[in-house]
C-alpha positions as a printed NumPy array, in Angstrom:
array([[ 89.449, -39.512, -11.384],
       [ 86.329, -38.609,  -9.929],
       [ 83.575, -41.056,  -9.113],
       [ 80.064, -40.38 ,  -8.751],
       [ 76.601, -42.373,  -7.632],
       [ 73.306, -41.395,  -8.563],
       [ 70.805, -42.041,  -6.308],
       [ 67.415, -41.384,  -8.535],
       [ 67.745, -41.87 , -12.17 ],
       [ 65.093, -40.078, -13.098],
       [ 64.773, -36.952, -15.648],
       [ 67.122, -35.115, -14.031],
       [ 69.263, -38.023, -13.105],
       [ 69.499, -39.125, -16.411],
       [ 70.709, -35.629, -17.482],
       [ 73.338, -35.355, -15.074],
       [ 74.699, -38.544, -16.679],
       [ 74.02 , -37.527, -20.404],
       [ 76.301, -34.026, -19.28 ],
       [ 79.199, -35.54 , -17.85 ],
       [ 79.418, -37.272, -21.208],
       [ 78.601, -35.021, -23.401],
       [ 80.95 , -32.552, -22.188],
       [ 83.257, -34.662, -20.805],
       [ 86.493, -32.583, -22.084],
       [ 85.295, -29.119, -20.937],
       [ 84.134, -30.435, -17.66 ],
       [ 87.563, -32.508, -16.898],
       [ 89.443, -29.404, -18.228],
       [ 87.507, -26.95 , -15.566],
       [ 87.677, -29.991, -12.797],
       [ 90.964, -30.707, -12.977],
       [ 90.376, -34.416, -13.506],
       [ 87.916, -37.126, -15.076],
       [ 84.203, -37.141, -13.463],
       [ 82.385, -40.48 , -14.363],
       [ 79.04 , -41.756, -13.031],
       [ 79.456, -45.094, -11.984],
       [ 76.064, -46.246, -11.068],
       [ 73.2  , -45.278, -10.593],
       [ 69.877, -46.037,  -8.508],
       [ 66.41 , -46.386,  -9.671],
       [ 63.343, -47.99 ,  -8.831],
       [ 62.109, -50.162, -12.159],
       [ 65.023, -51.889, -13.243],
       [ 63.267, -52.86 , -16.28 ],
       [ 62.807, -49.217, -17.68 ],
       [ 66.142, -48.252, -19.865],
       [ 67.577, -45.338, -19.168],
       [ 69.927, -44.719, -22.151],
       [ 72.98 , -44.383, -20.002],
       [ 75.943, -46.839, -19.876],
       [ 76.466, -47.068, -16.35 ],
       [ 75.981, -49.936, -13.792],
       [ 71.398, -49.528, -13.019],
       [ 70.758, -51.07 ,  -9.304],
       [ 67.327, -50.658,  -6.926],
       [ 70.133, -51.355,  -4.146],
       [ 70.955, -47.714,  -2.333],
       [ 74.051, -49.712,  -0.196],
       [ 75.207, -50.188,  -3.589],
       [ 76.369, -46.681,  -3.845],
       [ 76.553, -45.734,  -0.289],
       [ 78.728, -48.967,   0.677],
       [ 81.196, -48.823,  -2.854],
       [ 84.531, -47.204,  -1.377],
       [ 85.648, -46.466,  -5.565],
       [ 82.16 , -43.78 ,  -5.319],
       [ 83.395, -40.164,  -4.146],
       [ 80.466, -38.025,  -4.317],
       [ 76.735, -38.911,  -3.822],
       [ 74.362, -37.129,  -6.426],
       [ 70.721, -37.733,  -3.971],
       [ 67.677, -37.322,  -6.495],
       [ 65.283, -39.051,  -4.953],
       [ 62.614, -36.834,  -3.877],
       [ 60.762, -36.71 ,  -0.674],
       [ 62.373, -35.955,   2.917],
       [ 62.384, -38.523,   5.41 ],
       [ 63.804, -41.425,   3.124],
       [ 66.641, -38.876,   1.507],
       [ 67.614, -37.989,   4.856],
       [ 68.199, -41.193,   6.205],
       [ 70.174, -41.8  ,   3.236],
       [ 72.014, -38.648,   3.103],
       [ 73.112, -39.02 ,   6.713],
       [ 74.387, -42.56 ,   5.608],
       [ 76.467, -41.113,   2.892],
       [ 78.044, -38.254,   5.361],
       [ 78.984, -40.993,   7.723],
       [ 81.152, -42.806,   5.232],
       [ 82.915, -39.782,   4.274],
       [ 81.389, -39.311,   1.019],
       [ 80.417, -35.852,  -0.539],
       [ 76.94 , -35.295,  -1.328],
       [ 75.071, -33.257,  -3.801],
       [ 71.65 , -32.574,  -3.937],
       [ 68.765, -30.92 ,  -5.348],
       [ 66.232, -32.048,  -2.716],
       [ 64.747, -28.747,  -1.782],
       [ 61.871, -30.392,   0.845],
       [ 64.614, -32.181,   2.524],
       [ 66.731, -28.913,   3.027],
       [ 63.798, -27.089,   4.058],
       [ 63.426, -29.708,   6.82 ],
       [ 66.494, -30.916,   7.641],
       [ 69.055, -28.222,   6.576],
       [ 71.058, -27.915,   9.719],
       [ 70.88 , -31.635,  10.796],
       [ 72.746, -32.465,   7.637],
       [ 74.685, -28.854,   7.961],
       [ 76.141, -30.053,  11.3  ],
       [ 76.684, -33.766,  10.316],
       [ 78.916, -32.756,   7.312],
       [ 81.317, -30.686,   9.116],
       [ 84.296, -30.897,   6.639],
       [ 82.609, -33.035,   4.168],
       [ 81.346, -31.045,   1.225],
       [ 77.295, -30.922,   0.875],
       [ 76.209, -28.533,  -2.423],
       [ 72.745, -28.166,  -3.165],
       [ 72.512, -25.558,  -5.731],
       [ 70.228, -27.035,  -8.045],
       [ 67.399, -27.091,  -4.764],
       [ 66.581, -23.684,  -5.867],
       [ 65.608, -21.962,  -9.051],
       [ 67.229, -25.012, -10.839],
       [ 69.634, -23.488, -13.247],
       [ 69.979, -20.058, -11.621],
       [ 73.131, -20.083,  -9.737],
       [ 71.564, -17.925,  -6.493],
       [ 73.375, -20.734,  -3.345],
       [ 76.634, -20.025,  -5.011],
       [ 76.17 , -15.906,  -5.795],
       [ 74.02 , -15.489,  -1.889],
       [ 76.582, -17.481,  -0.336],
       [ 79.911, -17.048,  -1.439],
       [ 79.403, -13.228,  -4.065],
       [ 77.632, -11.134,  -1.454],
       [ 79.452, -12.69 ,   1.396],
       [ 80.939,  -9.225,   2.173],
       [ 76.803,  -7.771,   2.59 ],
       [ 74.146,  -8.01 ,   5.278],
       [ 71.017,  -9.121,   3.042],
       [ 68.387,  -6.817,   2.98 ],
       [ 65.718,  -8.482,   1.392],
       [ 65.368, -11.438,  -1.208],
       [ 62.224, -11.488,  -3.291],
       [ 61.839, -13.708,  -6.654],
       [ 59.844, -15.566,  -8.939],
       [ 60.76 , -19.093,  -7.519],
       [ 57.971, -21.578,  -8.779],
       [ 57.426, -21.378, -13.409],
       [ 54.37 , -22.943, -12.93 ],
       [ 52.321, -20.528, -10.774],
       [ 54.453, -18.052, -13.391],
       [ 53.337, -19.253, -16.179],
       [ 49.445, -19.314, -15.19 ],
       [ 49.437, -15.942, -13.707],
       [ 51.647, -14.714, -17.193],
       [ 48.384, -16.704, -19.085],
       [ 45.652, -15.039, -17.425],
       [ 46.986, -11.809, -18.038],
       [ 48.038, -11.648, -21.388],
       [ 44.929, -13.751, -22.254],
       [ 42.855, -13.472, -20.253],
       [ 41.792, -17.167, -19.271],
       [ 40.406, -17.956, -15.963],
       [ 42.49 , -20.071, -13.03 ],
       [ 40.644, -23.498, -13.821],
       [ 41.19 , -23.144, -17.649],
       [ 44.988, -22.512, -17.575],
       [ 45.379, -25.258, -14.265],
       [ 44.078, -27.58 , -16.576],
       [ 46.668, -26.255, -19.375],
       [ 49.403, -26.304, -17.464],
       [ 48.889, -29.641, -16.389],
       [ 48.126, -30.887, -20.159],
       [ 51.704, -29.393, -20.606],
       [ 53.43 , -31.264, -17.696],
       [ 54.204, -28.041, -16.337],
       [ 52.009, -29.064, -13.16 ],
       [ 51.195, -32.428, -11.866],
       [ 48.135, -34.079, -11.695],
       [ 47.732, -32.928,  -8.203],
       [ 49.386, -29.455,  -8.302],
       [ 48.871, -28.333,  -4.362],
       [ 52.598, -28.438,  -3.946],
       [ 53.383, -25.856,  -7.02 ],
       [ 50.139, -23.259,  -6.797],
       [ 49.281, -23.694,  -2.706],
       [ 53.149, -21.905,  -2.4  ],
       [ 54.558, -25.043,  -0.165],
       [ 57.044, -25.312,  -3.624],
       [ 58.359, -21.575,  -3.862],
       [ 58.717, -21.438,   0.46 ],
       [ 60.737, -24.46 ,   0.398],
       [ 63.379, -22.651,  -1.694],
       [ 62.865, -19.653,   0.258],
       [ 63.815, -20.991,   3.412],
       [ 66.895, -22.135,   2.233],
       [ 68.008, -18.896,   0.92 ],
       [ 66.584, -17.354,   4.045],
       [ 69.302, -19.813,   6.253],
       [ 71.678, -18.122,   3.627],
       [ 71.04 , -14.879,   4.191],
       [ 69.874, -14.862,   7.995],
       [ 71.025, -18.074,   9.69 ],
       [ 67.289, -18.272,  10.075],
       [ 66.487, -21.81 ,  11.167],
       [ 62.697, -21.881,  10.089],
       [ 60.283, -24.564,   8.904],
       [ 57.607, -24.506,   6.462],
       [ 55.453, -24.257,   8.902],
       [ 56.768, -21.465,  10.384],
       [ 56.118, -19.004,   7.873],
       [ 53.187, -17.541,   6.095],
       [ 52.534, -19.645,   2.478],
       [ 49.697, -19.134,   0.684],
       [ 48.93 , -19.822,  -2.997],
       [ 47.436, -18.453,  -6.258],
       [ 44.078, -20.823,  -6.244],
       [ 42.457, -16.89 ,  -5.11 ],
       [ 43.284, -15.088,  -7.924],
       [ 40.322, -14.279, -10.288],
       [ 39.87 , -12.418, -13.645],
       [ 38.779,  -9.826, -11.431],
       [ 42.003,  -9.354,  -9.486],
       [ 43.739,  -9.559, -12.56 ],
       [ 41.58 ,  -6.338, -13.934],
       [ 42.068,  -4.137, -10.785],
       [ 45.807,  -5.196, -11.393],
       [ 45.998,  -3.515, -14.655],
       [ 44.084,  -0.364, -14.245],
       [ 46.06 ,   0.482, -11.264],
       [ 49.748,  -0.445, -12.766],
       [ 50.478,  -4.028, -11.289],
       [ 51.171,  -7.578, -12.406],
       [ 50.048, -10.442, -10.087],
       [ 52.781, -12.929,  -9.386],
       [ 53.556, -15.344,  -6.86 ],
       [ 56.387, -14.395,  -4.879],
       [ 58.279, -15.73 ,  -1.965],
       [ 59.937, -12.589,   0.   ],
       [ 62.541, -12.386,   2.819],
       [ 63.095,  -9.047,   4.525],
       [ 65.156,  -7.925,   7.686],
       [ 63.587,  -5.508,   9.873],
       [ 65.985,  -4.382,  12.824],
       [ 66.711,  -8.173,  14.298],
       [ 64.269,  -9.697,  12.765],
       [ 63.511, -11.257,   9.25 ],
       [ 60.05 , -11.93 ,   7.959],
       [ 59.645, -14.871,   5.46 ],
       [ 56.267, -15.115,   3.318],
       [ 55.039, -16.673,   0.283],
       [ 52.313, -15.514,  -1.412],
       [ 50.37 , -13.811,  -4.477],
       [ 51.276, -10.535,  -5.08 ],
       [ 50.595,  -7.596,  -6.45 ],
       [ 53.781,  -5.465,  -7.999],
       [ 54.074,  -2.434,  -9.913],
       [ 54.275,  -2.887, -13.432],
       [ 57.828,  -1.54 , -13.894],
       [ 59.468,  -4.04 , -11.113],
       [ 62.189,  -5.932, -13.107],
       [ 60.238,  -8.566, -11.337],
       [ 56.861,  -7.753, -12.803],
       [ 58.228,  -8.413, -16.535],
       [ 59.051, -11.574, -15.809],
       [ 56.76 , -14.126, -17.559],
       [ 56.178, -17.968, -18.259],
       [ 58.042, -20.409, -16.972],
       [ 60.882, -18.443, -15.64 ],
       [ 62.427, -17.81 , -12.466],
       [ 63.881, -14.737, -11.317],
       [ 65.406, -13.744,  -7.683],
       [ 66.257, -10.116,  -6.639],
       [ 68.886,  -9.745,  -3.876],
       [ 69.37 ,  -6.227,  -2.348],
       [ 72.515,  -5.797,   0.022],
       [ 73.639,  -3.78 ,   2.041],
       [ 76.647,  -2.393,   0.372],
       [ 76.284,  -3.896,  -3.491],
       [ 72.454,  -2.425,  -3.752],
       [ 70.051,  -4.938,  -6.034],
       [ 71.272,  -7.764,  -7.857],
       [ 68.763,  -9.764,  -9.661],
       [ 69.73 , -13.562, -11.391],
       [ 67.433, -14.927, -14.032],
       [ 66.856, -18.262, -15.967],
       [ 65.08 , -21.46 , -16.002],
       [ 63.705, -22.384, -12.333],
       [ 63.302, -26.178, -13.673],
       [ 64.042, -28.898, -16.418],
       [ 66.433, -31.677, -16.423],
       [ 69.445, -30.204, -18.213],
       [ 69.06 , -26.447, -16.233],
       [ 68.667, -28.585, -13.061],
       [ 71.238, -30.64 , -14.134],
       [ 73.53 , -27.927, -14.565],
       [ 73.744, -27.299, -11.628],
       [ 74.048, -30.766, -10.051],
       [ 77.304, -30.756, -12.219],
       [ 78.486, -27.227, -11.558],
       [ 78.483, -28.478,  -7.763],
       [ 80.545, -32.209,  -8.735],
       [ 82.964, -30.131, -10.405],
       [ 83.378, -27.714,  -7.31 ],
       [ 84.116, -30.681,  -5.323],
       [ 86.561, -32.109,  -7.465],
       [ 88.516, -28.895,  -7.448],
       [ 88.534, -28.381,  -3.743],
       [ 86.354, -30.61 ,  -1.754],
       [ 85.029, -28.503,   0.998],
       [ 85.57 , -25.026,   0.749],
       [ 82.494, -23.122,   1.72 ],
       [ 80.012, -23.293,   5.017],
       [ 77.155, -25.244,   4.019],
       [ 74.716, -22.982,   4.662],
       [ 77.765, -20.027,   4.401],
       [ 78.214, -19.264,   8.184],
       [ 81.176, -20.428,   9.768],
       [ 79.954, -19.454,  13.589],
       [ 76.957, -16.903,  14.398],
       [ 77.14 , -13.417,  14.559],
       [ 78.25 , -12.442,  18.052],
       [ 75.181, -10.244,  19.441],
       [ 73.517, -10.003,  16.15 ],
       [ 71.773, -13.002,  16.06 ],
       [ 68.18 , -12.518,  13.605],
       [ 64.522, -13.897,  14.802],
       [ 61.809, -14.735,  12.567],
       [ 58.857, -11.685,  12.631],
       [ 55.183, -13.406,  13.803],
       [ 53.396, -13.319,  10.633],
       [ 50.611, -11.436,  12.689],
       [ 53.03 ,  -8.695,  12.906],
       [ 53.948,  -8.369,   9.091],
       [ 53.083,  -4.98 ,   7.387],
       [ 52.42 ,  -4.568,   3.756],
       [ 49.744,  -2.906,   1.837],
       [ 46.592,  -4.649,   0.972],
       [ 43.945,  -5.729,  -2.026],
       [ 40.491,  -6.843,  -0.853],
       [ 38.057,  -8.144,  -3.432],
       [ 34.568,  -8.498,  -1.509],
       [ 31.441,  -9.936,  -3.176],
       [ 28.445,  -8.012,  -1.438],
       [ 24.755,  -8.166,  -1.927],
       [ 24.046,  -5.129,  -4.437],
       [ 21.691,  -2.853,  -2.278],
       [ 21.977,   0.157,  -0.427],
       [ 23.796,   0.855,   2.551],
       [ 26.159,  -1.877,   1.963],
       [ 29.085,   0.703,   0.994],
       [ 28.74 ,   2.295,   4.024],
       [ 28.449,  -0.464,   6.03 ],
       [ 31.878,  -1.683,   4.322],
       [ 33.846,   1.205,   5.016],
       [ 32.775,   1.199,   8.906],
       [ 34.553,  -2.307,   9.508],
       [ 37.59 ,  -1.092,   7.587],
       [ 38.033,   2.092,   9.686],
       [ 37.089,   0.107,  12.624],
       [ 39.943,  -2.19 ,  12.921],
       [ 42.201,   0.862,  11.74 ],
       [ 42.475,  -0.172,   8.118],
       [ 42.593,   3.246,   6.077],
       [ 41.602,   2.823,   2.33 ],
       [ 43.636,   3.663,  -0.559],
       [ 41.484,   3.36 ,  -3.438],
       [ 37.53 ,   1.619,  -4.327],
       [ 36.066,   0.324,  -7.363],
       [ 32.7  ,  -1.193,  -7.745],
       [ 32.158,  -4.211, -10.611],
       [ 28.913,  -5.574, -11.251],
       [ 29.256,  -9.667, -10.396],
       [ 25.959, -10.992, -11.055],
       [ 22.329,  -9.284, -11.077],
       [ 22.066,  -9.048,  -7.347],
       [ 25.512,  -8.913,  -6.677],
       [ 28.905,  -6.708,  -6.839],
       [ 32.332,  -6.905,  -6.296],
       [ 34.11 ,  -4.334,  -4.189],
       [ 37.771,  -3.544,  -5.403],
       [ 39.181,  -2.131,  -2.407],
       [ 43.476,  -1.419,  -2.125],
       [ 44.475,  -0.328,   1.464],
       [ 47.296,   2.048,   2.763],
       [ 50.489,  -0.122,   5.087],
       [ 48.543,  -1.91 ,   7.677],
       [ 49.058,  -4.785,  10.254],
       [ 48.77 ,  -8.571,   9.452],
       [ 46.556,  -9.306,  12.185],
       [ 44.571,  -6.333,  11.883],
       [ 43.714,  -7.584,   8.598],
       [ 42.921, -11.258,   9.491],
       [ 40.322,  -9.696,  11.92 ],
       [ 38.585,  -7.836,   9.362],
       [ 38.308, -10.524,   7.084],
       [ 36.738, -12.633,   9.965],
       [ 34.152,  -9.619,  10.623],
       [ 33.378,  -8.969,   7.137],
       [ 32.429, -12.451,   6.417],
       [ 30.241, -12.6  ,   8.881],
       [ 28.013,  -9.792,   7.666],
       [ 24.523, -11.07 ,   6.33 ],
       [ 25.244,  -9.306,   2.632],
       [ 28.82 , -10.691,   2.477],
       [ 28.213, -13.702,   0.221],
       [ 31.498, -15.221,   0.665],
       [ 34.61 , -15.301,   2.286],
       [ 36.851, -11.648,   0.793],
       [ 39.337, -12.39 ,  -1.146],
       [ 43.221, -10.456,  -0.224],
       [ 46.069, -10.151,  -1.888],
       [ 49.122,  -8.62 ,  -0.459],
       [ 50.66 ,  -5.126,  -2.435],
       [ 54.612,  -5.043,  -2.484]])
């Protein structure tokens, strides 16, 4: 018999308990042996939880208990989860997590302290999508091209809203947070810091690339206007949020950020709440995984599908799936002033003449070349200029956006969006 603690009781706590007894006989049957939760940590023990398990606020409870094999961490947050992670790893015990924040900090610390000790986290990424498991151990044989996917619902389901209806950012923010799918203060889910956690931890996957949040370009959706959303459609795109990793010689660039992708992308078609991950390889071409990025039971499903792993055959697999670095072949993260992609500029000018002109000389100046133009009325004195660009240069970029917002009929800072 297996023996499990959960530390965090919480939604998907609770469903991690309510599986393993639910489907008890299937799960024992695939495991090989019983898998009970014997406690559990939470913070109110006054709220009740449903479950028939042994409730404490105590965290040396579980970690201290010699009976509890494998440590189920749902607390949220990094430093605290580490600490107590570490603890767990220390006294032998397996750990599984779905702590994506922590493992975007703290991945190899906790990759080097459990050696032999197995450490699953497949639920930290697109929640009941099994990409850890299919990236690390199904395309073993492949050097990873690129990843790029859909890894955040809510940003997904706003941009999916304003399209097909239509509504502006501040309408369907306010939805989506009426509908619990974002929180109160929802900087985390649309600034990108969500979706670049996950992709960092694929990226380790993928690239043994040891890179921290801050180390990589994130930006959000906050930007994106009815107006982006137009040029979008007449010129064959969807606008979604996207977290990309791509290998370029010896190096890999890692960015989150809006996007603009042609229409008949698998990944364009991809709408509400749902997640969706294309992996390209080397030798297999593109496989793409689909499902429900979050929720207690998909989440959930995973936690389990990682217990019963362990109770097969403890640890079987690298953590982060190298065993020892590729001899001369090691990859560096790209500068993110060095990234090259095509570009969409949306730039609110004064509506007089000369200004077009004017426009296009700052463009060509810092060797931008432009791809196509459109013109939209904004208010009575003022237009928006719909501009897409040919492949240019990150920085290159960055610098025109400095000079063009310092022109007197530039009313505000332009607004870009990156074409993939």
């Amino acid at each position: 018999m297996i023996k499990v603690g959960i530390i965090g009781v919480g939604t998907v706590g609770t469903s991690v308990a309510q599986i393993l007894v639910d489907n008890a006989d299937v799960i024992s049957a695939r495991a090989g042996t019983d898998i009970i939760v014997k406690s559990g940590v939470v913070k109110n023990l006054n709220k009740d939880r449903g479950l028939d398990i042994k409730i404490t606020d105590n965290v040396d409870d579980i970690l201290n208990d010699p009976e509890i094999d494998i440590v189920v961490e749902l607390m949220g947050g990094v430093e605290e989860p580490f600490e107590v992670v570490k603890k767990a790893l220390k006294a032998g015990k397996a750990v599984v997590t779905a702590n994506k924040a922590l493992l975007a900090y703290h991945r190899y610390e906790l990759a080097e302290l459990a050696k032999d000790i197995a450490f699953e986290y497949e639920a930290s990424v697109a929640g009941g999508i099994p990409i850890i498991n299919a990236l690390r151990d199904g395309l073993s044989a492949n050097h990873i091209e690129s990843i790029m996917g859909i890894m955040n619902g809510t940003c997904n389901y706003m941009m999916s809203k304003m399209t097909d209806e239509g509504v502006s950012y501040d309408d369907i923010l306010k939805e989506s947070q009426d509908l619990g799918y974002a929180e109160a203060d929802p900087a985390f889910d649309v600034g990108g810091f969500d979706a670049a956690h996950k992709l960092l931890i694929l990226a380790s996957i993928a690239y043994g690339i040891d890179a921290k949040p801050e180390d990589i370009l994130i930006e959000g959706i906050d930007n994106v206007s009815q107006e982006d959303i137009s040029f979008a459609k007449e010129f064959g795109y969807a606008v979604k949020l996207l977290g990309i990793a791509k290998k370029d010689g010896n190096e890999v660039e890692l960015r989150v950020h809006a996007a603009l992708i042609k229409k008949e992308e698998i990944i364009a078609k991809i709408d509400g709440v749902m997640n969706a991950i294309s992996v390209v390889g080397d030798k297999v071409g593109e496989t793409l995984y689909y499902g429900p990025g979050a929720g207690g039971d998909a989440t959930a499903s995973a936690v389990v599908a990682n217990i019963i792993d362990i109770a097969r055959s403890g640890k079987s697999t690298p953590m982060l799936g190298f065993d020892r670095p590729m001899e001369g072949k090691a990859l560096t993260l790209k500068a993110t002033e060095d990234i090259e992609s095509k570009y969409y500029l949306r730039i609110n000018v004064s509506d007089k003449a000369g200004v077009l002109a004017k426009i296009t000389k700052v463009f060509e100046e810092n060797n931008i070349s432009v791809e196509t133009m459109l013109q939209r009325p904004a208010t009575s004195d003022s237009a928006n200029l719909l501009i897409s660009t040919h492949i240019a240069i990150e920085k290159d970029i960055q610098t025109m956006i400095k000079e063009l917002e310092a022109i007197d009929f530039v009313n505000s800072t332009p607004v870009m969006i990156r074409i993939v």
